[in-house]
């Protein structure tokens, strides 16, 4: 999953996948401005078929937060699915 | 900067934002990829930053170099008033959300009348302060109208009001075909349904649409760009078996193939043929390129009860076992059009792959595995999108049909002069009339081969020439004993000091090879001697398409006086022209 996240971040923010890691944050990445952040959210939603709540979109400012957010939303979706079965 | 891996535009999901951004980055890293630029300004009152990426992608896929500028949020009026005549974009996209344009929208009792007046005012400012083509959108009615299933007797429900406003917008665009084109948001929303809108990012970020919506808008904008830049497709070349009907007619026979509108899969092919009839009606040329016995195909065309295509609707055919790329080259030559103006449709993946590899400028469409997509496929891509359709478009199929008769007639003559004389060619050369403005503008936009300077003019610009006494525009109509070609040539001259400069000379490829061009130029020069100038000047501006006219002015007695890679300038003393 992290590889897919890196690939999306690389495409949206125009940075090298290999350079993406826990230290990658909006404050040290020029292309990670508010538009980059919005595009990142939309691209992640399409990639993982999730819907990111507004508050989470506003907090998407570092690689670690992105990974945690996607994990949580995917986990939630899965457990929801299990419960409804 | 990351190195973007190579990718195939044909297999790109153009509604997926990350893939689109990646593809655009790939092209932008290459710098300028295409010679022909499309300058688009997007003026808007909502957040649509990513729309620019979708427009860029569809431009690249169309062979156009995008130059996109995005106006600041909700500053349409100011931006329109600030345009300089020297820096007009090709297209201004005036894209509006009703919610921002009219804050009263959504309140109980809202009516569209006042919005309509304000909208008209904005359109008129756009029309009078710019010379660009203007693209405007319709609006989306509410998903959940406050009145539910009930329709108030006074028509005050929001849905009825928005639809009335949309009706007015469509009418406005219809009445101003030279300046306005429509981006039909209602249609995008019908295609995408719930995947069109994003209420969450609308409330939080003023960004109402999901990527798929911008994708459709970007595709429409690029299609308009192709029409503006002479890149709309002109000719559809079709395979027969399993493309126009299901089955192999040579094996299954006339009654074995499936084309019945009341049965699947016949109905799909029947609907596809109906698509083709619509394209013919809009002036698209249709030809066949198929590995069949000609008799088998013609039997279907003449005797199958459900075959809509008829032989007389075709402009040409190659029904043989020759290599299809050779056939297509021959057809292009016969019809005198570029390969990049052709679309080839075939069900056979090998034929499609071969065509893509051997003739990459031909657009190749394979009959989709999901067969139900076939009937709408050609419309959906906007390949044939043109601006205002002229009478000539509708008659073009008739011209080309006459052309094949002319060519058979040519075979019967041994001597070319005899043949030309037998055609009884009649030229009708006149100063530009108001009724011909649209056609002349269209010719300047579409003509690539016999075009000495390739200057593209909008309808608006051509119209302005009418009032200038230092500009003369001549039109050429041609007829011969096989038919009428219509308005197929124009010459634009400008008076400059003691000389007259031939600004543009272009002829439709339909009339080339008949020694018409010299007669046309001569007549125009004779008329221009009325300006009492000493010299005629004429330019040749080379492009990738117009090499065939490189030495044209020399053949007309002009003398080369200056040559650079961008321009060759010629001169002819007016006295010499008068004496001819």
PDB file of C-alpha atoms in Angstrom, chain B residues 339-510:
ATOM      1  CA  UNK B 339      -3.537  10.939 -43.259  1.00  0.00           C
ATOM      2  CA  UNK B 340      -3.943  12.832 -39.975  1.00  0.00           C
ATOM      3  CA  UNK B 341      -7.456  13.737 -41.088  1.00  0.00           C
ATOM      4  CA  UNK B 342      -8.463  10.083 -41.317  1.00  0.00           C
ATOM      5  CA  UNK B 343     -10.014   7.711 -38.805  1.00  0.00           C
ATOM      6  CA  UNK B 344      -9.801   4.001 -39.463  1.00  0.00           C
ATOM      7  CA  UNK B 345     -12.278   1.610 -37.830  1.00  0.00           C
ATOM      8  CA  UNK B 346     -11.651  -2.149 -37.837  1.00  0.00           C
ATOM      9  CA  UNK B 347     -12.475  -5.082 -35.563  1.00  0.00           C
ATOM     10  CA  UNK B 348      -9.244  -6.937 -36.277  1.00  0.00           C
ATOM     11  CA  UNK B 349      -6.563  -6.169 -33.646  1.00  0.00           C
ATOM     12  CA  UNK B 350      -3.792  -7.116 -36.071  1.00  0.00           C
ATOM     13  CA  UNK B 351      -5.008  -4.656 -38.715  1.00  0.00           C
ATOM     14  CA  UNK B 352      -5.359  -1.968 -36.027  1.00  0.00           C
ATOM     15  CA  UNK B 353      -1.885  -2.566 -34.623  1.00  0.00           C
ATOM     16  CA  UNK B 354      -0.380  -2.594 -38.115  1.00  0.00           C
ATOM     17  CA  UNK B 355      -2.061   0.686 -38.964  1.00  0.00           C
ATOM     18  CA  UNK B 356      -0.905   2.336 -35.710  1.00  0.00           C
ATOM     19  CA  UNK B 357       2.635   1.215 -36.367  1.00  0.00           C
ATOM     20  CA  UNK B 358       2.899   1.935 -40.092  1.00  0.00           C
ATOM     21  CA  UNK B 359       0.739   5.063 -40.305  1.00  0.00           C
ATOM     22  CA  UNK B 360       0.859   6.634 -36.836  1.00  0.00           C
ATOM     23  CA  UNK B 361      -0.860   9.817 -38.003  1.00  0.00           C
ATOM     24  CA  UNK B 362      -4.070   7.908 -38.773  1.00  0.00           C
ATOM     25  CA  UNK B 363      -6.403   7.655 -35.767  1.00  0.00           C
ATOM     26  CA  UNK B 364      -7.240   3.994 -35.269  1.00  0.00           C
ATOM     27  CA  UNK B 365     -10.420   2.818 -33.585  1.00  0.00           C
ATOM     28  CA  UNK B 366     -10.872  -0.841 -32.823  1.00  0.00           C
ATOM     29  CA  UNK B 367     -14.428  -2.134 -32.506  1.00  0.00           C
ATOM     30  CA  UNK B 368     -14.697  -2.374 -28.704  1.00  0.00           C
ATOM     31  CA  UNK B 369     -14.903  -5.705 -26.881  1.00  0.00           C
ATOM     32  CA  UNK B 370     -17.885  -4.180 -25.094  1.00  0.00           C
ATOM     33  CA  UNK B 371     -19.791  -4.017 -28.346  1.00  0.00           C
ATOM     34  CA  UNK B 372     -22.544  -1.763 -26.980  1.00  0.00           C
ATOM     35  CA  UNK B 373     -20.033   1.100 -26.908  1.00  0.00           C
ATOM     36  CA  UNK B 374     -19.627   1.031 -30.698  1.00  0.00           C
ATOM     37  CA  UNK B 375     -22.554   3.273 -31.762  1.00  0.00           C
ATOM     38  CA  UNK B 376     -21.535   6.251 -29.579  1.00  0.00           C
ATOM     39  CA  UNK B 377     -17.795   5.815 -29.857  1.00  0.00           C
ATOM     40  CA  UNK B 378     -17.197   8.191 -32.762  1.00  0.00           C
ATOM     41  CA  UNK B 379     -19.372  10.952 -31.280  1.00  0.00           C
ATOM     42  CA  UNK B 380     -17.952  10.546 -27.774  1.00  0.00           C
ATOM     43  CA  UNK B 381     -14.427  11.482 -28.788  1.00  0.00           C
ATOM     44  CA  UNK B 382     -15.471  14.678 -30.583  1.00  0.00           C
ATOM     45  CA  UNK B 383     -13.153  13.809 -33.458  1.00  0.00           C
ATOM     46  CA  UNK B 384     -15.389  15.423 -36.038  1.00  0.00           C
ATOM     47  CA  UNK B 385     -16.290  18.494 -33.991  1.00  0.00           C
ATOM     48  CA  UNK B 386     -16.387  21.519 -36.248  1.00  0.00           C
ATOM     49  CA  UNK B 387     -17.356  25.094 -35.579  1.00  0.00           C
ATOM     50  CA  UNK B 388     -20.367  26.474 -37.472  1.00  0.00           C
ATOM     51  CA  UNK B 389     -21.269  23.945 -40.170  1.00  0.00           C
ATOM     52  CA  UNK B 390     -21.366  25.440 -43.638  1.00  0.00           C
ATOM     53  CA  UNK B 391     -23.446  24.474 -46.638  1.00  0.00           C
ATOM     54  CA  UNK B 392     -20.266  23.182 -48.315  1.00  0.00           C
ATOM     55  CA  UNK B 393     -19.799  20.617 -45.544  1.00  0.00           C
ATOM     56  CA  UNK B 394     -23.178  19.133 -46.250  1.00  0.00           C
ATOM     57  CA  UNK B 395     -22.545  18.935 -49.956  1.00  0.00           C
ATOM     58  CA  UNK B 396     -19.027  17.599 -49.700  1.00  0.00           C
ATOM     59  CA  UNK B 397     -20.014  13.982 -50.120  1.00  0.00           C
ATOM     60  CA  UNK B 398     -21.732  14.924 -53.362  1.00  0.00           C
ATOM     61  CA  UNK B 399     -18.552  16.631 -54.572  1.00  0.00           C
ATOM     62  CA  UNK B 400     -16.351  13.699 -53.835  1.00  0.00           C
ATOM     63  CA  UNK B 401     -18.729  11.325 -55.483  1.00  0.00           C
ATOM     64  CA  UNK B 402     -18.537  13.464 -58.614  1.00  0.00           C
ATOM     65  CA  UNK B 403     -14.751  13.391 -58.219  1.00  0.00           C
ATOM     66  CA  UNK B 404     -14.570   9.625 -58.670  1.00  0.00           C
ATOM     67  CA  UNK B 405     -16.625  10.012 -61.853  1.00  0.00           C
ATOM     68  CA  UNK B 406     -14.176  12.690 -63.002  1.00  0.00           C
ATOM     69  CA  UNK B 407     -11.297  10.332 -62.415  1.00  0.00           C
ATOM     70  CA  UNK B 408     -12.908   7.596 -64.457  1.00  0.00           C
ATOM     71  CA  UNK B 409     -13.488  10.170 -67.184  1.00  0.00           C
ATOM     72  CA  UNK B 410      -9.792  11.061 -67.021  1.00  0.00           C
ATOM     73  CA  UNK B 411      -8.865   7.482 -67.801  1.00  0.00           C
ATOM     74  CA  UNK B 412     -10.728   7.732 -71.101  1.00  0.00           C
ATOM     75  CA  UNK B 413      -8.634  10.698 -72.264  1.00  0.00           C
ATOM     76  CA  UNK B 414      -5.084  10.261 -73.357  1.00  0.00           C
ATOM     77  CA  UNK B 415      -4.189  13.902 -73.455  1.00  0.00           C
ATOM     78  CA  UNK B 416      -4.399  15.874 -70.215  1.00  0.00           C
ATOM     79  CA  UNK B 417      -5.297  19.130 -71.951  1.00  0.00           C
ATOM     80  CA  UNK B 418      -8.126  17.391 -73.733  1.00  0.00           C
ATOM     81  CA  UNK B 419      -9.317  16.019 -70.433  1.00  0.00           C
ATOM     82  CA  UNK B 420      -9.241  19.399 -68.709  1.00  0.00           C
ATOM     83  CA  UNK B 421     -11.085  21.004 -71.601  1.00  0.00           C
ATOM     84  CA  UNK B 422     -13.706  18.275 -71.422  1.00  0.00           C
ATOM     85  CA  UNK B 423     -14.417  19.104 -67.773  1.00  0.00           C
ATOM     86  CA  UNK B 424     -15.829  22.490 -68.803  1.00  0.00           C
ATOM     87  CA  UNK B 425     -14.458  24.163 -65.703  1.00  0.00           C
ATOM     88  CA  UNK B 426     -16.135  27.449 -64.821  1.00  0.00           C
ATOM     89  CA  UNK B 427     -14.631  29.876 -62.300  1.00  0.00           C
ATOM     90  CA  UNK B 428     -16.674  32.474 -60.480  1.00  0.00           C
ATOM     91  CA  UNK B 429     -14.371  35.030 -58.832  1.00  0.00           C
ATOM     92  CA  UNK B 430     -15.852  37.849 -56.772  1.00  0.00           C
ATOM     93  CA  UNK B 431     -15.069  40.254 -53.960  1.00  0.00           C
ATOM     94  CA  UNK B 432     -16.045  38.872 -50.541  1.00  0.00           C
ATOM     95  CA  UNK B 433     -19.768  39.003 -49.762  1.00  0.00           C
ATOM     96  CA  UNK B 434     -21.178  38.998 -46.228  1.00  0.00           C
ATOM     97  CA  UNK B 435     -22.872  35.653 -46.823  1.00  0.00           C
ATOM     98  CA  UNK B 436     -19.497  34.046 -47.558  1.00  0.00           C
ATOM     99  CA  UNK B 437     -17.691  35.245 -44.420  1.00  0.00           C
ATOM    100  CA  UNK B 438     -18.261  32.008 -42.487  1.00  0.00           C
ATOM    101  CA  UNK B 439     -17.035  29.818 -45.316  1.00  0.00           C
ATOM    102  CA  UNK B 440     -13.931  31.954 -45.942  1.00  0.00           C
ATOM    103  CA  UNK B 441     -13.016  31.848 -42.227  1.00  0.00           C
ATOM    104  CA  UNK B 442     -13.533  28.098 -42.232  1.00  0.00           C
ATOM    105  CA  UNK B 443     -11.285  27.707 -45.292  1.00  0.00           C
ATOM    106  CA  UNK B 444      -8.491  29.659 -43.582  1.00  0.00           C
ATOM    107  CA  UNK B 445      -8.842  27.421 -40.533  1.00  0.00           C
ATOM    108  CA  UNK B 446      -8.942  24.133 -42.374  1.00  0.00           C
ATOM    109  CA  UNK B 447      -6.741  24.444 -45.416  1.00  0.00           C
ATOM    110  CA  UNK B 448      -3.229  23.143 -44.870  1.00  0.00           C
ATOM    111  CA  UNK B 449      -1.773  22.011 -48.166  1.00  0.00           C
ATOM    112  CA  UNK B 450      -2.442  24.621 -50.827  1.00  0.00           C
ATOM    113  CA  UNK B 451      -2.017  27.498 -48.413  1.00  0.00           C
ATOM    114  CA  UNK B 452       0.849  29.923 -49.023  1.00  0.00           C
ATOM    115  CA  UNK B 453       0.896  31.583 -45.598  1.00  0.00           C
ATOM    116  CA  UNK B 454      -1.403  29.424 -43.396  1.00  0.00           C
ATOM    117  CA  UNK B 455      -2.826  32.428 -41.585  1.00  0.00           C
ATOM    118  CA  UNK B 456      -5.942  31.378 -39.663  1.00  0.00           C
ATOM    119  CA  UNK B 457      -8.753  33.895 -39.405  1.00  0.00           C
ATOM    120  CA  UNK B 458     -11.867  33.793 -37.257  1.00  0.00           C
ATOM    121  CA  UNK B 459     -15.259  34.644 -38.675  1.00  0.00           C
ATOM    122  CA  UNK B 460     -15.088  37.903 -36.750  1.00  0.00           C
ATOM    123  CA  UNK B 461     -11.764  38.862 -38.327  1.00  0.00           C
ATOM    124  CA  UNK B 462     -12.895  38.037 -41.843  1.00  0.00           C
ATOM    125  CA  UNK B 463     -16.037  40.038 -41.253  1.00  0.00           C
ATOM    126  CA  UNK B 464     -13.906  43.032 -40.275  1.00  0.00           C
ATOM    127  CA  UNK B 465     -12.102  42.867 -43.658  1.00  0.00           C
ATOM    128  CA  UNK B 466     -15.372  43.867 -45.360  1.00  0.00           C
ATOM    129  CA  UNK B 467     -15.111  47.384 -43.966  1.00  0.00           C
ATOM    130  CA  UNK B 468     -11.464  47.943 -44.811  1.00  0.00           C
ATOM    131  CA  UNK B 469     -10.584  49.704 -48.044  1.00  0.00           C
ATOM    132  CA  UNK B 470      -6.930  48.685 -47.742  1.00  0.00           C
ATOM    133  CA  UNK B 471      -7.822  44.996 -47.691  1.00  0.00           C
ATOM    134  CA  UNK B 472      -9.337  43.086 -50.579  1.00  0.00           C
ATOM    135  CA  UNK B 473     -10.717  39.584 -50.258  1.00  0.00           C
ATOM    136  CA  UNK B 474     -11.629  37.514 -53.312  1.00  0.00           C
ATOM    137  CA  UNK B 475     -13.616  34.314 -53.311  1.00  0.00           C
ATOM    138  CA  UNK B 476     -13.462  31.536 -55.849  1.00  0.00           C
ATOM    139  CA  UNK B 477     -16.296  29.216 -56.782  1.00  0.00           C
ATOM    140  CA  UNK B 478     -15.694  26.375 -59.172  1.00  0.00           C
ATOM    141  CA  UNK B 479     -18.061  24.202 -61.143  1.00  0.00           C
ATOM    142  CA  UNK B 480     -17.570  21.696 -63.923  1.00  0.00           C
ATOM    143  CA  UNK B 481     -19.781  19.372 -65.861  1.00  0.00           C
ATOM    144  CA  UNK B 482     -19.795  16.803 -63.062  1.00  0.00           C
ATOM    145  CA  UNK B 483     -20.899  19.099 -60.302  1.00  0.00           C
ATOM    146  CA  UNK B 484     -20.489  22.226 -58.256  1.00  0.00           C
ATOM    147  CA  UNK B 485     -17.529  22.466 -55.870  1.00  0.00           C
ATOM    148  CA  UNK B 486     -18.829  25.597 -54.148  1.00  0.00           C
ATOM    149  CA  UNK B 487     -16.630  28.206 -52.527  1.00  0.00           C
ATOM    150  CA  UNK B 488     -13.213  26.580 -52.564  1.00  0.00           C
ATOM    151  CA  UNK B 489     -10.608  29.321 -52.665  1.00  0.00           C
ATOM    152  CA  UNK B 490      -9.772  32.728 -51.349  1.00  0.00           C
ATOM    153  CA  UNK B 491      -7.130  35.395 -51.850  1.00  0.00           C
ATOM    154  CA  UNK B 492      -6.601  38.191 -49.348  1.00  0.00           C
ATOM    155  CA  UNK B 493      -4.531  41.215 -50.344  1.00  0.00           C
ATOM    156  CA  UNK B 494      -3.377  44.165 -48.276  1.00  0.00           C
ATOM    157  CA  UNK B 495      -2.320  47.531 -49.570  1.00  0.00           C
ATOM    158  CA  UNK B 496       1.007  48.692 -48.140  1.00  0.00           C
ATOM    159  CA  UNK B 497       2.669  51.845 -49.456  1.00  0.00           C
ATOM    160  CA  UNK B 498       3.331  51.520 -53.167  1.00  0.00           C
ATOM    161  CA  UNK B 499       2.674  47.814 -53.108  1.00  0.00           C
ATOM    162  CA  UNK B 500       0.013  45.239 -52.617  1.00  0.00           C
ATOM    163  CA  UNK B 501       0.878  42.266 -50.424  1.00  0.00           C
ATOM    164  CA  UNK B 502      -0.824  38.919 -50.946  1.00  0.00           C
ATOM    165  CA  UNK B 503      -1.604  38.135 -47.314  1.00  0.00           C
ATOM    166  CA  UNK B 504      -3.226  34.785 -47.970  1.00  0.00           C
ATOM    167  CA  UNK B 505      -3.864  32.505 -50.898  1.00  0.00           C
ATOM    168  CA  UNK B 506      -5.495  29.182 -50.347  1.00  0.00           C
ATOM    169  CA  UNK B 507      -7.428  26.636 -52.343  1.00  0.00           C
ATOM    170  CA  UNK B 508      -9.303  23.595 -51.182  1.00  0.00           C
ATOM    171  CA  UNK B 509      -7.572  20.406 -52.226  1.00  0.00           C
ATOM    172  CA  UNK B 510     -10.754  19.347 -54.023  1.00  0.00           C
TER     173      UNK B 510
END
